[in-house]
């Protein structure tokens, strides 16, 4: 009978260990799967956000380019490159300046207060 009890105890211990190992493996797999899903969702959101931001930037660039061309005539390559190389905030500042500018230099002037 002692042998049986020892056998049962050993069996229980082995069973617990195997159960823990299986549980850990399943937990890891579930965790990886959830992590991948969350990563995909975050990636999609970031991609959409970046796409919208790039779209606004492109629209601002095109609009300012059209305003400048309408007011001052065709733009040279240097001016076009300058427009394409700038950020959205600066495009907005320059766009506001077009209203009162007498020349391209007035639009692009450096100013601490914009």
Short mmCIF file of N, CA and C in Angstrom, two decimals, residues 5-53:
data_model
loop_
_atom_site.label_atom_id
_atom_site.label_comp_id
_atom_site.label_asym_id
_atom_site.label_seq_id
_atom_site.Cartn_x
_atom_site.Cartn_y
_atom_site.Cartn_z
N UNK A 5 0.71 4.53 -2.62
CA UNK A 5 0.65 5.94 -2.23
C UNK A 5 1.83 6.71 -2.81
N UNK A 6 3.02 6.14 -2.73
CA UNK A 6 4.18 6.79 -3.31
C UNK A 6 4.01 6.97 -4.81
N UNK A 7 3.48 5.92 -5.44
CA UNK A 7 3.24 5.97 -6.88
C UNK A 7 2.24 7.07 -7.24
N UNK A 8 1.18 7.15 -6.42
CA UNK A 8 0.16 8.19 -6.65
C UNK A 8 0.78 9.58 -6.49
N UNK A 9 1.57 9.75 -5.43
CA UNK A 9 2.19 11.05 -5.20
C UNK A 9 3.12 11.41 -6.36
N UNK A 10 3.93 10.44 -6.77
CA UNK A 10 4.83 10.70 -7.89
C UNK A 10 4.02 11.02 -9.15
N UNK A 11 2.96 10.27 -9.35
CA UNK A 11 2.09 10.49 -10.51
C UNK A 11 1.47 11.88 -10.48
N UNK A 12 1.00 12.27 -9.29
CA UNK A 12 0.41 13.61 -9.15
C UNK A 12 1.45 14.69 -9.45
N UNK A 13 2.63 14.53 -8.89
CA UNK A 13 3.69 15.51 -9.12
C UNK A 13 4.04 15.61 -10.60
N UNK A 14 4.20 14.45 -11.22
CA UNK A 14 4.51 14.44 -12.65
C UNK A 14 3.37 15.08 -13.44
N UNK A 15 2.15 14.73 -13.05
CA UNK A 15 0.97 15.30 -13.72
C UNK A 15 0.92 16.81 -13.57
N UNK A 16 1.21 17.29 -12.36
CA UNK A 16 1.22 18.74 -12.13
C UNK A 16 2.28 19.42 -12.98
N UNK A 17 3.47 18.82 -12.98
CA UNK A 17 4.55 19.40 -13.77
C UNK A 17 4.19 19.45 -15.26
N UNK A 18 3.66 18.32 -15.74
CA UNK A 18 3.25 18.29 -17.16
C UNK A 18 2.15 19.31 -17.42
N UNK A 19 1.21 19.39 -16.49
CA UNK A 19 0.11 20.36 -16.63
C UNK A 19 0.62 21.78 -16.65
N UNK A 20 1.57 22.09 -15.76
CA UNK A 20 2.15 23.43 -15.73
C UNK A 20 2.85 23.74 -17.04
N UNK A 21 3.64 22.77 -17.52
CA UNK A 21 4.36 22.98 -18.77
C UNK A 21 3.39 23.21 -19.93
N UNK A 22 2.36 22.37 -19.99
CA UNK A 22 1.37 22.54 -21.06
C UNK A 22 0.67 23.89 -20.92
N UNK A 23 0.33 24.24 -19.68
CA UNK A 23 -0.33 25.53 -19.43
C UNK A 23 0.55 26.70 -19.85
N UNK A 24 1.83 26.61 -19.52
CA UNK A 24 2.76 27.67 -19.92
C UNK A 24 2.84 27.78 -21.44
N UNK A 25 2.95 26.63 -22.09
CA UNK A 25 3.04 26.64 -23.55
C UNK A 25 1.79 27.25 -24.17
N UNK A 26 0.63 26.82 -23.68
CA UNK A 26 -0.62 27.36 -24.20
C UNK A 26 -0.71 28.86 -23.93
N UNK A 27 -0.30 29.26 -22.73
CA UNK A 27 -0.31 30.68 -22.38
C UNK A 27 0.61 31.49 -23.28
N UNK A 28 1.79 30.94 -23.54
CA UNK A 28 2.72 31.63 -24.44
C UNK A 28 2.13 31.77 -25.83
N UNK A 29 1.54 30.68 -26.32
CA UNK A 29 0.95 30.72 -27.66
C UNK A 29 -0.17 31.75 -27.72
N UNK A 30 -1.05 31.74 -26.71
CA UNK A 30 -2.14 32.71 -26.69
C UNK A 30 -1.59 34.13 -26.60
N UNK A 31 -0.57 34.31 -25.77
CA UNK A 31 0.04 35.63 -25.63
C UNK A 31 0.65 36.11 -26.92
N UNK A 32 1.35 35.21 -27.62
CA UNK A 32 1.94 35.59 -28.91
C UNK A 32 0.85 35.98 -29.90
N UNK A 33 -0.21 35.18 -29.92
CA UNK A 33 -1.29 35.44 -30.86
C UNK A 33 -1.95 36.79 -30.55
N UNK A 34 -2.21 37.04 -29.28
CA UNK A 34 -2.81 38.33 -28.91
C UNK A 34 -1.86 39.47 -29.24
N UNK A 35 -0.58 39.26 -28.98
CA UNK A 35 0.42 40.29 -29.29
C UNK A 35 0.47 40.61 -30.77
N UNK A 36 0.40 39.56 -31.59
CA UNK A 36 0.41 39.78 -33.05
C UNK A 36 -0.83 40.56 -33.47
N UNK A 37 -1.98 40.19 -32.92
CA UNK A 37 -3.22 40.89 -33.28
C UNK A 37 -3.15 42.35 -32.87
N UNK A 38 -2.68 42.60 -31.65
CA UNK A 38 -2.57 43.98 -31.18
C UNK A 38 -1.57 44.75 -32.04
N UNK A 39 -0.47 44.10 -32.40
CA UNK A 39 0.52 44.74 -33.25
C UNK A 39 -0.04 45.11 -34.61
N UNK A 40 -0.82 44.20 -35.17
CA UNK A 40 -1.45 44.49 -36.47
C UNK A 40 -2.39 45.68 -36.37
N UNK A 41 -3.21 45.68 -35.31
CA UNK A 41 -4.15 46.78 -35.13
C UNK A 41 -3.42 48.11 -34.96
N UNK A 42 -2.39 48.11 -34.12
CA UNK A 42 -1.63 49.33 -33.92
C UNK A 42 -0.97 49.77 -35.23
N UNK A 43 -0.45 48.82 -35.98
CA UNK A 43 0.19 49.13 -37.26
C UNK A 43 -0.80 49.75 -38.24
N UNK A 44 -2.01 49.19 -38.29
CA UNK A 44 -3.04 49.75 -39.18
C UNK A 44 -3.39 51.17 -38.77
N UNK A 45 -3.57 51.38 -37.46
CA UNK A 45 -3.92 52.71 -36.99
C UNK A 45 -2.81 53.72 -37.31
N UNK A 46 -1.58 53.33 -37.04
CA UNK A 46 -0.46 54.22 -37.33
C UNK A 46 -0.37 54.49 -38.82
N UNK A 47 -0.59 53.47 -39.63
CA UNK A 47 -0.55 53.64 -41.08
C UNK A 47 -1.63 54.60 -41.57
N UNK A 48 -2.83 54.45 -41.04
CA UNK A 48 -3.91 55.36 -41.42
C UNK A 48 -3.58 56.80 -41.02
N UNK A 49 -3.08 56.93 -39.79
CA UNK A 49 -2.74 58.26 -39.29
C UNK A 49 -1.65 58.91 -40.15
N UNK A 50 -0.62 58.15 -40.45
CA UNK A 50 0.46 58.67 -41.30
C UNK A 50 -0.06 59.01 -42.69
N UNK A 51 -0.93 58.17 -43.21
CA UNK A 51 -1.50 58.42 -44.53
C UNK A 51 -2.32 59.71 -44.56
N UNK A 52 -3.12 59.92 -43.53
CA UNK A 52 -3.91 61.15 -43.47
C UNK A 52 -3.00 62.37 -43.36
N UNK A 53 -1.98 62.25 -42.53
CA UNK A 53 -1.04 63.36 -42.35
C UNK A 53 -0.31 63.67 -43.66
#
